[in-house]
Amino acid sequence: MQCKALRDSALEIGNFDVAYFMVSVDSLEDNTAFAEQNRANFPVLADPDRTVSEAYGVLSERGYANRWTYFIDPAGMIVRVDREVDPRTAGADLVAHLDELEVPRTGDSGATEG
């Protein structure tokens, strides 16, 4: 559901100057098949050795990655972590968070009217 929600919100997410992707602890082969099956229009990265999941603190006791969304600014600083991701509304929620964080939209010059 989460993959499909992000896929279906691609146009709205694409209005922002961001890169986004999913990370899974499954193998590259499994993630490739998953992405193809769900027609993902964004990268689905493989973390089978769980290095990234451990580094970000999302690895559960059962060995799966929690469904958390990290918002990282251009300087590489984590500015928000959404630990309450709803897979059904993940795309719309991502757009709302980007708006709240005042992430620039593509084509924005950064200038403000005075």
mmCIF file with all atom_site columns, C-alpha atoms in Angstrom:
data_model
loop_
_atom_site.group_PDB
_atom_site.id
_atom_site.type_symbol
_atom_site.label_atom_id
_atom_site.label_alt_id
_atom_site.label_comp_id
_atom_site.label_asym_id
_atom_site.label_entity_id
_atom_site.label_seq_id
_atom_site.pdbx_PDB_ins_code
_atom_site.Cartn_x
_atom_site.Cartn_y
_atom_site.Cartn_z
_atom_site.occupancy
_atom_site.B_iso_or_equiv
_atom_site.pdbx_formal_charge
_atom_site.auth_seq_id
_atom_site.auth_comp_id
_atom_site.auth_asym_id
_atom_site.auth_atom_id
_atom_site.pdbx_PDB_model_num
ATOM 1   C CA . MET A 1 1   ? 0.000  0.000  0.000   1.00 0.00 ? 1   MET A CA 1
ATOM 2   C CA . GLN A 1 2   ? 2.771  2.436  0.883   1.00 0.00 ? 2   GLN A CA 1
ATOM 3   C CA . CYS A 1 3   ? 4.554  1.936  -2.430  1.00 0.00 ? 3   CYS A CA 1
ATOM 4   C CA . LYS A 1 4   ? 1.312  2.455  -4.334  1.00 0.00 ? 4   LYS A CA 1
ATOM 5   C CA . ALA A 1 5   ? 0.441  5.570  -2.296  1.00 0.00 ? 5   ALA A CA 1
ATOM 6   C CA . LEU A 1 6   ? 3.833  7.102  -3.118  1.00 0.00 ? 6   LEU A CA 1
ATOM 7   C CA . ARG A 1 7   ? 3.520  6.061  -6.757  1.00 0.00 ? 7   ARG A CA 1
ATOM 8   C CA . ASP A 1 8   ? 0.065  7.618  -7.020  1.00 0.00 ? 8   ASP A CA 1
ATOM 9   C CA . SER A 1 9   ? 1.317  10.892 -5.498  1.00 0.00 ? 9   SER A CA 1
ATOM 10  C CA . ALA A 1 10  ? 4.324  11.171 -7.821  1.00 0.00 ? 10  ALA A CA 1
ATOM 11  C CA . LEU A 1 11  ? 3.021  14.272 -9.620  1.00 0.00 ? 11  LEU A CA 1
ATOM 12  C CA . GLU A 1 12  ? 2.466  16.161 -6.371  1.00 0.00 ? 12  GLU A CA 1
ATOM 13  C CA . ILE A 1 13  ? 5.789  15.019 -4.881  1.00 0.00 ? 13  ILE A CA 1
ATOM 14  C CA . GLY A 1 14  ? 7.503  15.928 -8.144  1.00 0.00 ? 14  GLY A CA 1
ATOM 15  C CA . ASN A 1 15  ? 6.492  19.551 -7.600  1.00 0.00 ? 15  ASN A CA 1
ATOM 16  C CA . PHE A 1 16  ? 9.096  19.720 -4.824  1.00 0.00 ? 16  PHE A CA 1
ATOM 17  C CA . ASP A 1 17  ? 12.851 19.925 -5.246  1.00 0.00 ? 17  ASP A CA 1
ATOM 18  C CA . VAL A 1 18  ? 13.468 16.574 -3.525  1.00 0.00 ? 18  VAL A CA 1
ATOM 19  C CA . ALA A 1 19  ? 14.721 13.073 -4.118  1.00 0.00 ? 19  ALA A CA 1
ATOM 20  C CA . TYR A 1 20  ? 12.766 10.260 -2.484  1.00 0.00 ? 20  TYR A CA 1
ATOM 21  C CA . PHE A 1 21  ? 13.083 6.516  -2.292  1.00 0.00 ? 21  PHE A CA 1
ATOM 22  C CA . MET A 1 22  ? 12.197 3.498  -0.172  1.00 0.00 ? 22  MET A CA 1
ATOM 23  C CA . VAL A 1 23  ? 14.689 1.220  1.546   1.00 0.00 ? 23  VAL A CA 1
ATOM 24  C CA . SER A 1 24  ? 13.873 -2.418 2.296   1.00 0.00 ? 24  SER A CA 1
ATOM 25  C CA . VAL A 1 25  ? 15.838 -5.158 4.042   1.00 0.00 ? 25  VAL A CA 1
ATOM 26  C CA . ASP A 1 26  ? 14.874 -7.540 1.231   1.00 0.00 ? 26  ASP A CA 1
ATOM 27  C CA . SER A 1 27  ? 17.342 -8.640 -1.435  1.00 0.00 ? 27  SER A CA 1
ATOM 28  C CA . LEU A 1 28  ? 17.983 -6.643 -4.588  1.00 0.00 ? 28  LEU A CA 1
ATOM 29  C CA . GLU A 1 29  ? 16.154 -9.302 -6.596  1.00 0.00 ? 29  GLU A CA 1
ATOM 30  C CA . ASP A 1 30  ? 13.102 -9.223 -4.310  1.00 0.00 ? 30  ASP A CA 1
ATOM 31  C CA . ASN A 1 31  ? 13.034 -5.410 -4.315  1.00 0.00 ? 31  ASN A CA 1
ATOM 32  C CA . THR A 1 32  ? 13.318 -5.293 -8.087  1.00 0.00 ? 32  THR A CA 1
ATOM 33  C CA . ALA A 1 33  ? 10.387 -7.690 -8.447  1.00 0.00 ? 33  ALA A CA 1
ATOM 34  C CA . PHE A 1 34  ? 8.400  -5.728 -5.835  1.00 0.00 ? 34  PHE A CA 1
ATOM 35  C CA . ALA A 1 35  ? 9.060  -2.419 -7.605  1.00 0.00 ? 35  ALA A CA 1
ATOM 36  C CA . GLU A 1 36  ? 8.042  -3.876 -10.965 1.00 0.00 ? 36  GLU A CA 1
ATOM 37  C CA . GLN A 1 37  ? 4.915  -5.530 -9.569  1.00 0.00 ? 37  GLN A CA 1
ATOM 38  C CA . ASN A 1 38  ? 3.792  -2.270 -7.945  1.00 0.00 ? 38  ASN A CA 1
ATOM 39  C CA . ARG A 1 39  ? 4.897  -0.067 -10.849 1.00 0.00 ? 39  ARG A CA 1
ATOM 40  C CA . ALA A 1 40  ? 7.094  2.008  -8.537  1.00 0.00 ? 40  ALA A CA 1
ATOM 41  C CA . ASN A 1 41  ? 8.169  5.240  -10.223 1.00 0.00 ? 41  ASN A CA 1
ATOM 42  C CA . PHE A 1 42  ? 10.899 5.926  -7.658  1.00 0.00 ? 42  PHE A CA 1
ATOM 43  C CA . PRO A 1 43  ? 13.891 3.904  -6.437  1.00 0.00 ? 43  PRO A CA 1
ATOM 44  C CA . VAL A 1 44  ? 13.371 0.985  -4.061  1.00 0.00 ? 44  VAL A CA 1
ATOM 45  C CA . LEU A 1 45  ? 16.769 0.348  -2.496  1.00 0.00 ? 45  LEU A CA 1
ATOM 46  C CA . ALA A 1 46  ? 17.950 -2.953 -1.037  1.00 0.00 ? 46  ALA A CA 1
ATOM 47  C CA . ASP A 1 47  ? 19.543 -3.163 2.427   1.00 0.00 ? 47  ASP A CA 1
ATOM 48  C CA . PRO A 1 48  ? 19.795 -6.950 2.880   1.00 0.00 ? 48  PRO A CA 1
ATOM 49  C CA . ASP A 1 49  ? 22.667 -6.697 5.378   1.00 0.00 ? 49  ASP A CA 1
ATOM 50  C CA . ARG A 1 50  ? 20.553 -4.182 7.349   1.00 0.00 ? 50  ARG A CA 1
ATOM 51  C CA . THR A 1 51  ? 23.427 -1.680 7.654   1.00 0.00 ? 51  THR A CA 1
ATOM 52  C CA . VAL A 1 52  ? 21.351 1.350  6.652   1.00 0.00 ? 52  VAL A CA 1
ATOM 53  C CA . SER A 1 53  ? 18.342 0.238  8.709   1.00 0.00 ? 53  SER A CA 1
ATOM 54  C CA . GLU A 1 54  ? 20.510 -0.171 11.800  1.00 0.00 ? 54  GLU A CA 1
ATOM 55  C CA . ALA A 1 55  ? 22.245 3.178  11.247  1.00 0.00 ? 55  ALA A CA 1
ATOM 56  C CA . TYR A 1 56  ? 18.879 4.977  11.076  1.00 0.00 ? 56  TYR A CA 1
ATOM 57  C CA . GLY A 1 57  ? 17.447 3.083  14.040  1.00 0.00 ? 57  GLY A CA 1
ATOM 58  C CA . VAL A 1 58  ? 14.523 1.620  12.117  1.00 0.00 ? 58  VAL A CA 1
ATOM 59  C CA . LEU A 1 59  ? 15.374 -2.053 12.525  1.00 0.00 ? 59  LEU A CA 1
ATOM 60  C CA . SER A 1 60  ? 12.755 -3.855 14.603  1.00 0.00 ? 60  SER A CA 1
ATOM 61  C CA . GLU A 1 61  ? 13.492 -6.761 16.937  1.00 0.00 ? 61  GLU A CA 1
ATOM 62  C CA . ARG A 1 62  ? 12.030 -9.077 14.274  1.00 0.00 ? 62  ARG A CA 1
ATOM 63  C CA . GLY A 1 63  ? 14.607 -7.914 11.708  1.00 0.00 ? 63  GLY A CA 1
ATOM 64  C CA . TYR A 1 64  ? 12.276 -5.811 9.574   1.00 0.00 ? 64  TYR A CA 1
ATOM 65  C CA . ALA A 1 65  ? 12.597 -2.090 8.980   1.00 0.00 ? 65  ALA A CA 1
ATOM 66  C CA . ASN A 1 66  ? 9.916  0.089  10.556  1.00 0.00 ? 66  ASN A CA 1
ATOM 67  C CA . ARG A 1 67  ? 7.943  2.290  8.151   1.00 0.00 ? 67  ARG A CA 1
ATOM 68  C CA . TRP A 1 68  ? 9.496  5.614  9.104   1.00 0.00 ? 68  TRP A CA 1
ATOM 69  C CA . THR A 1 69  ? 10.095 8.576  6.824   1.00 0.00 ? 69  THR A CA 1
ATOM 70  C CA . TYR A 1 70  ? 13.218 10.682 7.239   1.00 0.00 ? 70  TYR A CA 1
ATOM 71  C CA . PHE A 1 71  ? 13.350 14.229 5.898   1.00 0.00 ? 71  PHE A CA 1
ATOM 72  C CA . ILE A 1 72  ? 16.933 15.237 5.242   1.00 0.00 ? 72  ILE A CA 1
ATOM 73  C CA . ASP A 1 73  ? 17.875 18.761 4.192   1.00 0.00 ? 73  ASP A CA 1
ATOM 74  C CA . PRO A 1 74  ? 20.433 19.614 1.486   1.00 0.00 ? 74  PRO A CA 1
ATOM 75  C CA . ALA A 1 75  ? 23.177 19.853 4.142   1.00 0.00 ? 75  ALA A CA 1
ATOM 76  C CA . GLY A 1 76  ? 22.485 16.244 5.181   1.00 0.00 ? 76  GLY A CA 1
ATOM 77  C CA . MET A 1 77  ? 20.766 17.102 8.473   1.00 0.00 ? 77  MET A CA 1
ATOM 78  C CA . ILE A 1 78  ? 17.685 15.168 9.548   1.00 0.00 ? 78  ILE A CA 1
ATOM 79  C CA . VAL A 1 79  ? 14.980 17.799 10.015  1.00 0.00 ? 79  VAL A CA 1
ATOM 80  C CA . ARG A 1 80  ? 12.025 15.521 10.721  1.00 0.00 ? 80  ARG A CA 1
ATOM 81  C CA . VAL A 1 81  ? 11.234 11.869 11.299  1.00 0.00 ? 81  VAL A CA 1
ATOM 82  C CA . ASP A 1 82  ? 7.697  10.627 10.748  1.00 0.00 ? 82  ASP A CA 1
ATOM 83  C CA . ARG A 1 83  ? 7.298  7.515  12.901  1.00 0.00 ? 83  ARG A CA 1
ATOM 84  C CA . GLU A 1 84  ? 3.534  7.349  12.360  1.00 0.00 ? 84  GLU A CA 1
ATOM 85  C CA . VAL A 1 85  ? 3.501  6.488  8.650   1.00 0.00 ? 85  VAL A CA 1
ATOM 86  C CA . ASP A 1 86  ? 0.136  5.268  7.399   1.00 0.00 ? 86  ASP A CA 1
ATOM 87  C CA . PRO A 1 87  ? 0.833  3.138  4.313   1.00 0.00 ? 87  PRO A CA 1
ATOM 88  C CA . ARG A 1 88  ? -2.556 4.057  2.795   1.00 0.00 ? 88  ARG A CA 1
ATOM 89  C CA . THR A 1 89  ? -1.901 7.820  2.880   1.00 0.00 ? 89  THR A CA 1
ATOM 90  C CA . ALA A 1 90  ? 1.908  7.876  2.696   1.00 0.00 ? 90  ALA A CA 1
ATOM 91  C CA . GLY A 1 91  ? 2.013  9.884  -0.534  1.00 0.00 ? 91  GLY A CA 1
ATOM 92  C CA . ALA A 1 92  ? -0.401 12.603 0.559   1.00 0.00 ? 92  ALA A CA 1
ATOM 93  C CA . ASP A 1 93  ? 1.247  12.704 3.988   1.00 0.00 ? 93  ASP A CA 1
ATOM 94  C CA . LEU A 1 94  ? 4.663  13.135 2.400   1.00 0.00 ? 94  LEU A CA 1
ATOM 95  C CA . VAL A 1 95  ? 3.374  16.099 0.390   1.00 0.00 ? 95  VAL A CA 1
ATOM 96  C CA . ALA A 1 96  ? 1.866  17.653 3.540   1.00 0.00 ? 96  ALA A CA 1
ATOM 97  C CA . HIS A 1 97  ? 5.159  17.274 5.436   1.00 0.00 ? 97  HIS A CA 1
ATOM 98  C CA . LEU A 1 98  ? 7.092  18.843 2.553   1.00 0.00 ? 98  LEU A CA 1
ATOM 99  C CA . ASP A 1 99  ? 4.688  21.798 2.604   1.00 0.00 ? 99  ASP A CA 1
ATOM 100 C CA . GLU A 1 100 ? 5.009  22.134 6.399   1.00 0.00 ? 100 GLU A CA 1
ATOM 101 C CA . LEU A 1 101 ? 8.802  22.065 6.118   1.00 0.00 ? 101 LEU A CA 1
ATOM 102 C CA . GLU A 1 102 ? 8.583  24.734 3.388   1.00 0.00 ? 102 GLU A CA 1
ATOM 103 C CA . VAL A 1 103 ? 10.614 22.618 1.002   1.00 0.00 ? 103 VAL A CA 1
ATOM 104 C CA . PRO A 1 104 ? 11.193 24.574 -2.219  1.00 0.00 ? 104 PRO A CA 1
ATOM 105 C CA . ARG A 1 105 ? 9.100  23.616 -5.177  1.00 0.00 ? 105 ARG A CA 1
ATOM 106 C CA . THR A 1 106 ? 10.723 22.998 -8.528  1.00 0.00 ? 106 THR A CA 1
ATOM 107 C CA . GLY A 1 107 ? 10.996 26.225 -10.448 1.00 0.00 ? 107 GLY A CA 1
ATOM 108 C CA . ASP A 1 108 ? 11.069 28.308 -7.236  1.00 0.00 ? 108 ASP A CA 1
ATOM 109 C CA . SER A 1 109 ? 13.788 30.924 -7.446  1.00 0.00 ? 109 SER A CA 1
ATOM 110 C CA . GLY A 1 110 ? 13.905 31.312 -3.689  1.00 0.00 ? 110 GLY A CA 1
ATOM 111 C CA . ALA A 1 111 ? 12.960 34.978 -3.997  1.00 0.00 ? 111 ALA A CA 1
ATOM 112 C CA . THR A 1 112 ? 10.129 36.308 -1.913  1.00 0.00 ? 112 THR A CA 1
ATOM 113 C CA . GLU A 1 113 ? 7.888  39.252 -2.600  1.00 0.00 ? 113 GLU A CA 1
ATOM 114 C CA . GLY A 1 114 ? 8.449  42.191 -0.317  1.00 0.00 ? 114 GLY A CA 1
#
